Amino acid sequence: MSRHSQDPAAPDEPYLAFWRERHLCTLTTLRPDGSPHVVPVGVTYDPATRLARVITNRTSAKVAHVLAAGPEGARVAVCQVDGRRWATLEGRALVHTEPERVREAERRYADRYQRRPAENPARVVIEIAVERMLGHG
């Protein structure tokens, strides 16, 4: 591992603590032409399941990019930075519309960002199965 790699099975506590703090993040997906699409998002990370979650509208470009990748999911990255601390989670993303999954993502968002997301009947959740972790908290 490089000096900035984290073990997805056992990231260090400062790294995990950084993911519990309130920070705006970015999500990078790929457009059909292969160019990166980077947008600000709120992200939650669950180390027990190794899932990062992003709530969004089903008509967003990021959802279209993930869906276009097919049933195996899209390769994506989420990142946050605060001064010299930074963290990136990379993995495969899938879009889920099941109400229980969306509610769980909303709950986690409310916990991390200390506010309930506005009502949105078109909300979906992008779930990222984390395969690689970089950075230091």
PDB file of C-alpha atoms in Angstrom:
ATOM      1  CA  MET A   1       0.000   0.000   0.000  1.00  0.00           C
ATOM      2  CA  SER A   2       1.103   3.572  -0.601  1.00  0.00           C
ATOM      3  CA  ARG A   3       1.545   5.805   2.403  1.00  0.00           C
ATOM      4  CA  HIS A   4      -1.902   7.292   1.761  1.00  0.00           C
ATOM      5  CA  SER A   5      -3.746   3.985   1.325  1.00  0.00           C
ATOM      6  CA  GLN A   6      -6.152   2.729   3.957  1.00  0.00           C
ATOM      7  CA  ASP A   7      -7.136  -0.894   4.383  1.00  0.00           C
ATOM      8  CA  PRO A   8     -10.880  -1.074   3.547  1.00  0.00           C
ATOM      9  CA  ALA A   9     -11.207  -3.925   6.064  1.00  0.00           C
ATOM     10  CA  ALA A  10      -9.556  -1.901   8.833  1.00  0.00           C
ATOM     11  CA  PRO A  11      -9.164   1.843   8.182  1.00  0.00           C
ATOM     12  CA  ASP A  12      -7.545   3.766  11.007  1.00  0.00           C
ATOM     13  CA  GLU A  13      -9.672   5.677  13.529  1.00  0.00           C
ATOM     14  CA  PRO A  14      -8.675   9.209  12.427  1.00  0.00           C
ATOM     15  CA  TYR A  15      -9.767   8.321   8.884  1.00  0.00           C
ATOM     16  CA  LEU A  16     -13.142   6.984  10.082  1.00  0.00           C
ATOM     17  CA  ALA A  17     -13.609   9.971  12.395  1.00  0.00           C
ATOM     18  CA  PHE A  18     -13.053  12.269   9.416  1.00  0.00           C
ATOM     19  CA  TRP A  19     -15.934  10.514   7.602  1.00  0.00           C
ATOM     20  CA  ARG A  20     -18.210  11.145  10.605  1.00  0.00           C
ATOM     21  CA  GLU A  21     -17.549  14.889  10.614  1.00  0.00           C
ATOM     22  CA  ARG A  22     -19.733  17.250   8.597  1.00  0.00           C
ATOM     23  CA  HIS A  23     -17.965  17.935   5.288  1.00  0.00           C
ATOM     24  CA  LEU A  24     -19.156  18.687   1.785  1.00  0.00           C
ATOM     25  CA  CYS A  25     -17.843  16.067  -0.629  1.00  0.00           C
ATOM     26  CA  THR A  26     -17.534  15.536  -4.354  1.00  0.00           C
ATOM     27  CA  LEU A  27     -18.748  12.606  -6.430  1.00  0.00           C
ATOM     28  CA  THR A  28     -16.949  11.793  -9.666  1.00  0.00           C
ATOM     29  CA  THR A  29     -18.781   9.766 -12.309  1.00  0.00           C
ATOM     30  CA  LEU A  30     -17.884   9.265 -15.963  1.00  0.00           C
ATOM     31  CA  ARG A  31     -19.845  10.713 -18.855  1.00  0.00           C
ATOM     32  CA  PRO A  32     -20.485   8.533 -21.922  1.00  0.00           C
ATOM     33  CA  ASP A  33     -17.436  10.096 -23.625  1.00  0.00           C
ATOM     34  CA  GLY A  34     -15.257   9.068 -20.651  1.00  0.00           C
ATOM     35  CA  SER A  35     -14.752  12.583 -19.293  1.00  0.00           C
ATOM     36  CA  PRO A  36     -15.197  13.087 -15.540  1.00  0.00           C
ATOM     37  CA  HIS A  37     -18.340  14.671 -14.123  1.00  0.00           C
ATOM     38  CA  VAL A  38     -17.568  16.069 -10.640  1.00  0.00           C
ATOM     39  CA  VAL A  39     -20.359  17.459  -8.462  1.00  0.00           C
ATOM     40  CA  PRO A  40     -20.744  18.494  -4.815  1.00  0.00           C
ATOM     41  CA  VAL A  41     -22.735  16.044  -2.697  1.00  0.00           C
ATOM     42  CA  GLY A  42     -23.327  14.905   0.845  1.00  0.00           C
ATOM     43  CA  VAL A  43     -21.860  11.443   1.463  1.00  0.00           C
ATOM     44  CA  THR A  44     -22.202   9.007   4.324  1.00  0.00           C
ATOM     45  CA  TYR A  45     -19.912   6.061   4.918  1.00  0.00           C
ATOM     46  CA  ASP A  46     -20.744   2.856   6.808  1.00  0.00           C
ATOM     47  CA  PRO A  47     -17.542   0.954   7.623  1.00  0.00           C
ATOM     48  CA  ALA A  48     -19.470  -2.143   8.754  1.00  0.00           C
ATOM     49  CA  THR A  49     -20.915  -2.694   5.279  1.00  0.00           C
ATOM     50  CA  ARG A  50     -18.267  -0.714   3.354  1.00  0.00           C
ATOM     51  CA  LEU A  51     -21.040   1.303   1.709  1.00  0.00           C
ATOM     52  CA  ALA A  52     -20.926   4.991   0.881  1.00  0.00           C
ATOM     53  CA  ARG A  53     -24.294   6.560   0.147  1.00  0.00           C
ATOM     54  CA  VAL A  54     -25.368   9.641  -1.815  1.00  0.00           C
ATOM     55  CA  ILE A  55     -29.006  10.747  -1.914  1.00  0.00           C
ATOM     56  CA  THR A  56     -30.088  12.524  -5.075  1.00  0.00           C
ATOM     57  CA  ASN A  57     -32.868  13.089  -7.591  1.00  0.00           C
ATOM     58  CA  ARG A  58     -33.491  10.240 -10.033  1.00  0.00           C
ATOM     59  CA  THR A  59     -33.254  12.660 -12.981  1.00  0.00           C
ATOM     60  CA  SER A  60     -29.733  13.888 -12.115  1.00  0.00           C
ATOM     61  CA  ALA A  61     -26.795  13.453 -14.484  1.00  0.00           C
ATOM     62  CA  LYS A  62     -24.913  11.423 -11.855  1.00  0.00           C
ATOM     63  CA  VAL A  63     -27.754   8.892 -11.732  1.00  0.00           C
ATOM     64  CA  ALA A  64     -27.804   8.699 -15.539  1.00  0.00           C
ATOM     65  CA  HIS A  65     -24.045   8.049 -15.583  1.00  0.00           C
ATOM     66  CA  VAL A  66     -24.294   5.260 -13.002  1.00  0.00           C
ATOM     67  CA  LEU A  67     -27.259   3.629 -14.764  1.00  0.00           C
ATOM     68  CA  ALA A  68     -25.467   3.796 -18.122  1.00  0.00           C
ATOM     69  CA  ALA A  69     -22.702   1.584 -16.727  1.00  0.00           C
ATOM     70  CA  GLY A  70     -25.089  -1.361 -16.549  1.00  0.00           C
ATOM     71  CA  PRO A  71     -25.892  -3.943 -13.882  1.00  0.00           C
ATOM     72  CA  GLU A  72     -22.311  -4.303 -12.619  1.00  0.00           C
ATOM     73  CA  GLY A  73     -22.258  -0.657 -11.612  1.00  0.00           C
ATOM     74  CA  ALA A  74     -20.172   2.371 -12.442  1.00  0.00           C
ATOM     75  CA  ARG A  75     -16.650   3.046 -11.188  1.00  0.00           C
ATOM     76  CA  VAL A  76     -16.874   6.212  -9.093  1.00  0.00           C
ATOM     77  CA  ALA A  77     -15.021   8.139  -6.418  1.00  0.00           C
ATOM     78  CA  VAL A  78     -16.168  10.352  -3.559  1.00  0.00           C
ATOM     79  CA  CYS A  79     -13.760  12.731  -1.899  1.00  0.00           C
ATOM     80  CA  GLN A  80     -13.640  15.239   0.940  1.00  0.00           C
ATOM     81  CA  VAL A  81     -10.903  17.627   2.009  1.00  0.00           C
ATOM     82  CA  ASP A  82     -10.281  19.848   5.013  1.00  0.00           C
ATOM     83  CA  GLY A  83      -6.900  21.536   5.008  1.00  0.00           C
ATOM     84  CA  ARG A  84      -4.241  18.799   5.040  1.00  0.00           C
ATOM     85  CA  ARG A  85      -6.814  16.093   5.806  1.00  0.00           C
ATOM     86  CA  TRP A  86      -8.390  14.374   2.843  1.00  0.00           C
ATOM     87  CA  ALA A  87     -10.177  11.128   2.098  1.00  0.00           C
ATOM     88  CA  THR A  88     -11.245   9.371  -1.089  1.00  0.00           C
ATOM     89  CA  LEU A  89     -13.456   6.303  -1.372  1.00  0.00           C
ATOM     90  CA  GLU A  90     -13.447   4.429  -4.685  1.00  0.00           C
ATOM     91  CA  GLY A  91     -15.742   1.636  -5.770  1.00  0.00           C
ATOM     92  CA  ARG A  92     -18.695   0.480  -7.816  1.00  0.00           C
ATOM     93  CA  ALA A  93     -21.930   2.440  -7.650  1.00  0.00           C
ATOM     94  CA  LEU A  94     -25.485   1.271  -8.171  1.00  0.00           C
ATOM     95  CA  VAL A  95     -28.721   3.266  -8.045  1.00  0.00           C
ATOM     96  CA  HIS A  96     -31.437   2.017  -5.688  1.00  0.00           C
ATOM     97  CA  THR A  97     -35.050   3.155  -5.582  1.00  0.00           C
ATOM     98  CA  GLU A  98     -36.403   0.869  -2.837  1.00  0.00           C
ATOM     99  CA  PRO A  99     -38.088   3.056  -0.179  1.00  0.00           C
ATOM    100  CA  GLU A 100     -36.350   1.317   2.723  1.00  0.00           C
ATOM    101  CA  ARG A 101     -32.914   1.904   1.190  1.00  0.00           C
ATOM    102  CA  VAL A 102     -33.711   5.538   0.440  1.00  0.00           C
ATOM    103  CA  ARG A 103     -35.009   6.045   4.014  1.00  0.00           C
ATOM    104  CA  GLU A 104     -31.847   4.499   5.470  1.00  0.00           C
ATOM    105  CA  ALA A 105     -29.700   6.802   3.320  1.00  0.00           C
ATOM    106  CA  GLU A 106     -31.786   9.810   4.412  1.00  0.00           C
ATOM    107  CA  ARG A 107     -31.394   8.801   8.074  1.00  0.00           C
ATOM    108  CA  ARG A 108     -27.626   8.539   7.726  1.00  0.00           C
ATOM    109  CA  TYR A 109     -27.510  11.869   5.889  1.00  0.00           C
ATOM    110  CA  ALA A 110     -29.508  13.531   8.707  1.00  0.00           C
ATOM    111  CA  ASP A 111     -27.118  12.064  11.302  1.00  0.00           C
ATOM    112  CA  ARG A 112     -23.970  13.277   9.554  1.00  0.00           C
ATOM    113  CA  TYR A 113     -25.195  16.663   8.330  1.00  0.00           C
ATOM    114  CA  GLN A 114     -27.465  17.454  11.321  1.00  0.00           C
ATOM    115  CA  ARG A 115     -30.435  18.245   9.120  1.00  0.00           C
ATOM    116  CA  ARG A 116     -33.206  16.299   7.521  1.00  0.00           C
ATOM    117  CA  PRO A 117     -33.164  16.359   3.734  1.00  0.00           C
ATOM    118  CA  ALA A 118     -36.152  18.107   2.151  1.00  0.00           C
ATOM    119  CA  GLU A 119     -39.009  15.920   0.997  1.00  0.00           C
ATOM    120  CA  ASN A 120     -38.388  14.610  -2.504  1.00  0.00           C
ATOM    121  CA  PRO A 121     -40.603  11.878  -3.981  1.00  0.00           C
ATOM    122  CA  ALA A 122     -38.090  11.493  -6.842  1.00  0.00           C
ATOM    123  CA  ARG A 123     -35.221  10.732  -4.464  1.00  0.00           C
ATOM    124  CA  VAL A 124     -32.999   7.698  -5.018  1.00  0.00           C
ATOM    125  CA  VAL A 125     -29.789   6.549  -3.358  1.00  0.00           C
ATOM    126  CA  ILE A 126     -26.493   5.867  -5.067  1.00  0.00           C
ATOM    127  CA  GLU A 127     -24.769   3.140  -3.070  1.00  0.00           C
ATOM    128  CA  ILE A 128     -21.039   2.715  -3.558  1.00  0.00           C
ATOM    129  CA  ALA A 129     -19.438  -0.607  -2.630  1.00  0.00           C
ATOM    130  CA  VAL A 130     -16.069   0.708  -1.444  1.00  0.00           C
ATOM    131  CA  GLU A 131     -13.064  -1.163  -2.823  1.00  0.00           C
ATOM    132  CA  ARG A 132     -10.248   1.338  -2.208  1.00  0.00           C
ATOM    133  CA  MET A 133      -9.624   4.036   0.394  1.00  0.00           C
ATOM    134  CA  LEU A 134      -7.022   6.788   0.195  1.00  0.00           C
ATOM    135  CA  GLY A 135      -6.099   9.725   2.377  1.00  0.00           C
ATOM    136  CA  HIS A 136      -5.487  10.530   6.007  1.00  0.00           C
ATOM    137  CA  GLY A 137      -7.766  12.000   8.649  1.00  0.00           C
TER     138      GLY A 137
END
